[in-house]
Tab-separated table of C-alpha atoms in Angstrom:
chain	number	residue	atom	x	y	z
A	670	UNK	CA	41.934	285.806	154.455
A	671	UNK	CA	42.981	287.261	151.136
A	672	UNK	CA	44.741	285.224	148.464
A	673	UNK	CA	47.912	287.264	149.052
A	674	UNK	CA	48.068	285.227	152.257
A	675	UNK	CA	49.171	282.290	150.102
A	676	UNK	CA	52.245	284.176	148.942
A	677	UNK	CA	53.881	283.856	152.358
A	678	UNK	CA	56.861	281.461	152.652
A	679	UNK	CA	55.659	277.865	152.780
A	680	UNK	CA	54.872	276.407	156.218
A	681	UNK	CA	52.411	273.856	157.572
A	682	UNK	CA	50.158	276.763	158.542
A	683	UNK	CA	50.131	277.976	154.937
A	684	UNK	CA	49.407	274.417	153.740
A	685	UNK	CA	46.443	274.173	156.118
A	686	UNK	CA	45.132	277.557	154.965
A	687	UNK	CA	45.446	276.383	151.346
A	688	UNK	CA	43.550	273.215	152.229
A	689	UNK	CA	40.608	275.126	153.698
A	690	UNK	CA	40.737	277.858	151.068
A	691	UNK	CA	40.550	275.461	148.155
A	692	UNK	CA	37.762	273.462	149.789
A	693	UNK	CA	35.905	276.750	150.103
A	694	UNK	CA	36.256	277.348	146.360
A	695	UNK	CA	35.067	273.808	145.623
A	696	UNK	CA	32.129	274.118	148.036
A	697	UNK	CA	30.831	277.333	146.435
A	698	UNK	CA	31.145	275.804	142.965
A	699	UNK	CA	29.375	272.662	144.242
A	700	UNK	CA	26.467	274.858	145.366
A	701	UNK	CA	26.049	276.072	141.769
A	702	UNK	CA	26.388	272.469	140.546
A	703	UNK	CA	23.591	271.370	142.892
A	704	UNK	CA	21.376	274.265	141.773
A	705	UNK	CA	22.085	273.467	138.121
A	706	UNK	CA	21.280	269.770	138.588
A	707	UNK	CA	17.811	270.486	139.927
A	708	UNK	CA	17.164	273.378	137.524
A	709	UNK	CA	18.189	271.527	134.366
A	710	UNK	CA	14.570	270.950	133.310
A	711	UNK	CA	13.020	274.051	134.891
A	712	UNK	CA	10.853	276.261	132.706
A	713	UNK	CA	9.680	278.637	135.449
A	714	UNK	CA	11.359	280.538	138.275
A	715	UNK	CA	9.886	281.711	141.568
A	716	UNK	CA	10.224	285.386	142.401
A	717	UNK	CA	9.858	284.516	146.094
A	718	UNK	CA	13.301	282.853	146.051
A	719	UNK	CA	14.871	286.058	144.761
A	720	UNK	CA	13.098	288.081	147.458
A	721	UNK	CA	14.343	285.725	150.201
A	722	UNK	CA	17.900	285.925	148.855
A	723	UNK	CA	17.781	289.737	148.790
A	724	UNK	CA	16.361	289.920	152.321
A	725	UNK	CA	18.916	287.468	153.722
A	726	UNK	CA	21.732	289.489	152.139
A	727	UNK	CA	20.386	292.663	153.716
A	728	UNK	CA	20.067	291.025	157.141
A	729	UNK	CA	23.614	289.672	157.070
A	730	UNK	CA	25.035	292.997	155.877
A	731	UNK	CA	23.129	294.733	158.692
A	732	UNK	CA	24.651	292.271	161.188
A	733	UNK	CA	28.132	292.958	159.798
A	734	UNK	CA	27.495	296.698	160.075
A	735	UNK	CA	26.438	296.426	163.726
A	736	UNK	CA	29.518	294.319	164.535
A	737	UNK	CA	31.766	296.850	162.794
A	738	UNK	CA	30.093	299.851	164.457
A	739	UNK	CA	30.347	298.387	167.955
A	740	UNK	CA	33.911	297.179	167.496
A	741	UNK	CA	35.560	299.781	165.270
A	742	UNK	CA	33.446	302.952	165.162
A	743	UNK	CA	31.498	305.301	167.379
A	744	UNK	CA	27.853	304.334	167.893
A	745	UNK	CA	25.821	307.356	166.777
A	746	UNK	CA	22.576	307.997	164.924
A	747	UNK	CA	24.598	308.830	161.820
A	748	UNK	CA	26.535	305.548	161.854
A	749	UNK	CA	23.371	303.517	162.501
A	750	UNK	CA	21.593	305.217	159.590
A	751	UNK	CA	24.609	304.462	157.397
A	752	UNK	CA	24.461	300.806	158.437
A	753	UNK	CA	20.740	300.554	157.632
A	754	UNK	CA	21.037	302.274	154.242
A	755	UNK	CA	24.115	300.224	153.320
A	756	UNK	CA	22.314	296.997	154.207
A	757	UNK	CA	19.308	297.981	152.104
A	758	UNK	CA	21.340	298.552	148.915
A	759	UNK	CA	23.918	295.776	149.505
A	760	UNK	CA	22.306	293.111	147.264
A	761	UNK	CA	22.280	295.504	144.306
A	762	UNK	CA	25.835	296.859	144.468
A	763	UNK	CA	28.935	295.448	142.831
A	764	UNK	CA	30.541	294.402	146.123
A	765	UNK	CA	28.355	291.317	146.506
A	766	UNK	CA	29.073	290.227	142.939
A	767	UNK	CA	28.174	286.602	143.689
A	768	UNK	CA	24.656	287.557	144.798
A	769	UNK	CA	24.071	289.609	141.673
A	770	UNK	CA	25.492	286.848	139.496
A	771	UNK	CA	23.357	284.166	141.135
A	772	UNK	CA	20.157	286.218	140.782
A	773	UNK	CA	20.858	286.815	137.076
A	774	UNK	CA	21.721	283.124	136.688
A	775	UNK	CA	18.512	282.009	138.411
A	776	UNK	CA	16.316	284.312	136.333
A	777	UNK	CA	18.091	283.141	133.144
A	778	UNK	CA	17.598	279.413	133.801
A	779	UNK	CA	14.512	279.044	131.542
A	780	UNK	CA	16.436	280.657	128.669
A	781	UNK	CA	19.476	278.468	129.290
A	782	UNK	CA	17.289	275.360	129.238
A	783	UNK	CA	15.685	276.446	125.968
A	784	UNK	CA	19.156	276.923	124.459
A	785	UNK	CA	20.343	273.482	125.596
A	786	UNK	CA	17.115	271.542	125.085
A	787	UNK	CA	17.626	270.476	121.469
A	788	UNK	CA	21.380	270.897	121.198
A	789	UNK	CA	23.267	267.951	119.742
A	790	UNK	CA	25.819	266.152	121.882
A	791	UNK	CA	28.812	267.225	119.799
A	792	UNK	CA	27.725	270.866	119.824
A	793	UNK	CA	27.157	270.655	123.578
A	794	UNK	CA	30.741	269.443	123.991
A	795	UNK	CA	32.056	272.290	121.858
A	796	UNK	CA	30.028	274.772	123.899
A	797	UNK	CA	31.600	273.490	127.127
A	798	UNK	CA	35.089	273.807	125.637
A	799	UNK	CA	34.394	277.431	124.662
A	800	UNK	CA	33.002	278.205	128.122
A	801	UNK	CA	36.011	276.504	129.737
A	802	UNK	CA	38.480	278.620	127.744
A	803	UNK	CA	36.571	281.832	128.515
A	804	UNK	CA	36.401	280.858	132.190
A	805	UNK	CA	40.173	280.410	132.441
A	806	UNK	CA	40.839	283.692	130.591
A	807	UNK	CA	38.401	285.677	132.768
A	808	UNK	CA	39.847	284.241	135.978
A	809	UNK	CA	43.468	284.643	134.912
A	810	UNK	CA	43.004	288.277	133.903
A	811	UNK	CA	40.555	288.848	136.791
A	812	UNK	CA	37.620	290.013	134.650
A	813	UNK	CA	35.147	289.513	137.460
A	814	UNK	CA	31.865	291.030	136.176
A	815	UNK	CA	31.739	289.091	132.896
A	816	UNK	CA	33.612	286.182	134.438
A	817	UNK	CA	30.849	285.433	136.976
A	818	UNK	CA	28.283	284.949	134.221
A	819	UNK	CA	30.717	282.695	132.342
A	820	UNK	CA	31.287	280.707	135.558
A	821	UNK	CA	27.603	279.980	136.028
A	822	UNK	CA	27.001	279.230	132.338
A	823	UNK	CA	29.977	276.833	132.237
A	824	UNK	CA	28.889	274.977	135.382
A	825	UNK	CA	25.267	274.824	134.231
A	826	UNK	CA	26.145	273.464	130.788
A	827	UNK	CA	28.539	270.855	132.211
A	828	UNK	CA	26.054	269.725	134.851
A	829	UNK	CA	23.223	269.404	132.329
A	830	UNK	CA	25.489	267.490	129.960
A	831	UNK	CA	26.560	264.974	132.603
A	832	UNK	CA	22.995	264.594	133.894
A	833	UNK	CA	21.742	263.972	130.358
A	834	UNK	CA	24.371	261.448	129.266
A	835	UNK	CA	25.826	260.084	132.512
A	836	UNK	CA	22.918	260.493	134.914
A	837	UNK	CA	23.189	257.339	137.013
A	838	UNK	CA	25.900	255.327	138.720
A	839	UNK	CA	29.662	255.945	138.568
A	840	UNK	CA	29.766	256.926	142.241
A	841	UNK	CA	33.129	255.217	142.789
A	842	UNK	CA	34.647	257.009	139.801
A	843	UNK	CA	33.230	260.296	141.085
A	844	UNK	CA	34.917	259.829	144.458
A	845	UNK	CA	38.258	259.021	142.810
A	846	UNK	CA	37.947	262.024	140.489
A	847	UNK	CA	37.066	264.311	143.436
A	848	UNK	CA	40.133	263.251	145.403
A	849	UNK	CA	42.383	263.419	142.344
A	850	UNK	CA	41.221	266.907	141.301
A	851	UNK	CA	41.504	268.308	144.789
A	852	UNK	CA	44.969	266.872	145.415
A	853	UNK	CA	46.080	268.283	142.058
A	854	UNK	CA	44.784	271.750	143.012
A	855	UNK	CA	46.454	271.623	146.428
A	856	UNK	CA	49.739	270.268	145.028
A	857	UNK	CA	49.831	272.996	142.374
A	858	UNK	CA	49.327	275.707	145.015
A	859	UNK	CA	52.090	274.275	147.198
A	860	UNK	CA	54.532	273.896	144.296
A	861	UNK	CA	53.896	277.436	143.059
A	862	UNK	CA	54.311	278.743	146.595
A	863	UNK	CA	57.631	276.937	147.127
A	864	UNK	CA	59.075	277.963	143.758
A	865	UNK	CA	57.860	281.483	144.423
A	866	UNK	CA	60.615	281.750	147.007
A	867	UNK	CA	63.114	281.825	144.159
A	868	UNK	CA	60.936	283.564	141.571
A	869	UNK	CA	58.239	285.873	143.064
A	870	UNK	CA	56.358	286.100	139.766
A	871	UNK	CA	55.606	282.379	140.025
A	872	UNK	CA	54.002	282.748	143.458
A	873	UNK	CA	51.728	285.479	142.131
A	874	UNK	CA	50.248	282.901	139.759
A	875	UNK	CA	48.369	281.336	142.700
A	876	UNK	CA	45.652	283.985	143.056
A	877	UNK	CA	45.367	284.304	139.285
A	878	UNK	CA	44.913	280.583	138.679
A	879	UNK	CA	43.091	279.443	141.826
A	880	UNK	CA	41.314	282.576	142.988
A	881	UNK	CA	38.066	281.445	141.437
A	882	UNK	CA	36.550	278.489	139.599
A	883	UNK	CA	39.017	277.221	137.042
A	884	UNK	CA	37.995	274.054	135.148
A	885	UNK	CA	39.844	271.821	137.638
A	886	UNK	CA	37.876	273.246	140.586
A	887	UNK	CA	34.627	272.915	138.626
A	888	UNK	CA	35.397	269.265	137.808
A	889	UNK	CA	36.156	268.626	141.475
A	890	UNK	CA	32.847	270.245	142.502
A	891	UNK	CA	30.797	268.269	139.958
A	892	UNK	CA	32.387	264.950	140.888
A	893	UNK	CA	31.905	265.751	144.584
A	894	UNK	CA	28.195	266.361	144.064
A	895	UNK	CA	27.813	263.237	141.903
A	896	UNK	CA	29.488	261.112	144.573
A	897	UNK	CA	26.921	262.043	147.240
A	898	UNK	CA	23.712	262.946	145.371
A	899	UNK	CA	22.198	259.436	145.552
A	900	UNK	CA	23.105	258.718	149.158
A	901	UNK	CA	20.371	258.393	151.764
A	902	UNK	CA	19.730	261.541	153.775
A	903	UNK	CA	20.478	260.017	157.165
A	904	UNK	CA	22.137	263.237	158.296
A	905	UNK	CA	19.723	265.593	156.565
A	906	UNK	CA	18.732	267.393	159.787
A	907	UNK	CA	22.351	268.287	160.499
A	908	UNK	CA	22.957	269.297	156.879
A	909	UNK	CA	19.887	271.545	156.724
A	910	UNK	CA	20.900	273.143	160.020
A	911	UNK	CA	24.457	273.911	158.958
A	912	UNK	CA	23.890	274.717	155.263
A	913	UNK	CA	22.380	278.231	155.728
A	914	UNK	CA	25.424	279.291	157.761
A	915	UNK	CA	27.726	278.896	154.755
A	916	UNK	CA	25.864	281.658	152.935
A	917	UNK	CA	26.186	283.931	155.960
A	918	UNK	CA	29.915	283.285	156.222
A	919	UNK	CA	30.330	284.288	152.572
A	920	UNK	CA	28.436	287.536	153.178
A	921	UNK	CA	30.584	288.387	156.190
A	922	UNK	CA	33.815	287.337	154.527
A	923	UNK	CA	33.205	289.336	151.346
A	924	UNK	CA	31.843	292.405	153.142
A	925	UNK	CA	33.973	295.413	152.193
A	926	UNK	CA	31.357	298.045	153.017
A	927	UNK	CA	32.745	298.197	156.537
A	928	UNK	CA	36.015	296.307	156.213
A	929	UNK	CA	37.490	298.324	153.356
A	930	UNK	CA	39.831	296.395	151.059
A	931	UNK	CA	40.560	293.899	153.844
A	932	UNK	CA	38.235	291.047	154.722
A	933	UNK	CA	35.954	292.182	157.561
A	934	UNK	CA	35.717	288.682	158.973
A	935	UNK	CA	39.204	287.167	158.708
A	936	UNK	CA	41.418	290.267	158.908
A	937	UNK	CA	39.515	293.106	160.587
A	938	UNK	CA	37.823	291.032	163.308
A	939	UNK	CA	39.768	287.789	163.729
A	940	UNK	CA	43.235	289.072	162.645
A	941	UNK	CA	44.159	285.703	161.163
A	942	UNK	CA	46.597	287.316	158.726
A	943	UNK	CA	48.819	288.178	161.699
A	944	UNK	CA	48.531	284.693	163.192
A	945	UNK	CA	50.115	282.767	160.313
A	946	UNK	CA	53.410	282.384	162.200
A	947	UNK	CA	51.658	281.454	165.440
A	948	UNK	CA	52.172	277.788	166.432
A	949	UNK	CA	48.513	277.696	167.469
A	950	UNK	CA	47.293	279.046	164.120
A	951	UNK	CA	45.395	275.889	163.138
A	952	UNK	CA	43.623	275.759	166.514
A	953	UNK	CA	42.843	279.480	166.321
A	954	UNK	CA	41.448	279.099	162.805
A	955	UNK	CA	39.210	276.176	163.786
A	956	UNK	CA	37.889	277.913	166.919
A	957	UNK	CA	37.271	281.131	164.985
A	958	UNK	CA	35.403	279.179	162.333
A	959	UNK	CA	33.217	277.517	164.966
A	960	UNK	CA	32.314	280.888	166.516
A	961	UNK	CA	31.447	282.327	163.109
A	962	UNK	CA	29.263	279.304	162.331
A	963	UNK	CA	27.331	279.805	165.577
A	964	UNK	CA	26.738	283.502	164.841
A	965	UNK	CA	25.593	282.744	161.303
A	966	UNK	CA	23.271	279.991	162.554
A	967	UNK	CA	21.533	282.525	164.805
A	968	UNK	CA	21.157	285.055	161.961
A	969	UNK	CA	19.957	282.377	159.514
A	970	UNK	CA	17.397	281.173	162.065
A	971	UNK	CA	16.171	284.756	162.594
A	972	UNK	CA	15.753	285.217	158.832
A	973	UNK	CA	13.707	282.005	158.550
A	974	UNK	CA	11.476	283.066	161.466
A	975	UNK	CA	10.854	286.544	160.015
A	976	UNK	CA	10.128	285.213	156.521
């Protein structure tokens, strides 16, 4: 679903969509936090990880193209060739901006570590403040290309700072901070939505403020990771089974090669934008999510087998 979805008049369905949408933003940011935590002292990168990421992106784009062709287009040699060629170039185009940003971020990690290795604590704090201001400006004015690099740099610098000076303990505080940040984000979305009924310009602040990783979402993601990073991996098998599906869902959700300006997954295929007034919207959203998870699990398993 697009962020314009949040501009609809406030209902419990909209509140539930905001709940899931904001958790999605926090989860993606938490993925960068986790990567940053384990890369804080890295001096080398593995090219094989980049190759796997590129191949997985191509496989998921190919899957999206087949789904689109079967469901919305005529199956011909021409359309199949278009699907194959589109899948091959997908990791290198601007549409999958997150993939490009993450690859650049990963390859830049040794340089980032060199820059932060001998930095004094006060200068590190100033650097985070500058990154935080740039992050808010880029997100508010929707400067996506440069903004993605600022996102990753801000998260990396904050994660390294906390790991260096607050590496152990504070799990209880992290849990409290996670809950507090997330409730603040959700409350702000709801308030802006309600007041938007009387002043439409206010409602349009939602996608500009919460469409990406503002400092509040980043703080929520960092505290979430810190609250669970030292826990025993009793459910590691389940986590490692489900985790690859999240990447696939992003690739389907953000795919505009075949979906156009609308989300291929939520709007073109599942039509959830039309179901917002449906009393069974929450049930429909949960069932749709489960089906998508199952499909992405199959594709992720196929990628692991091939590689």
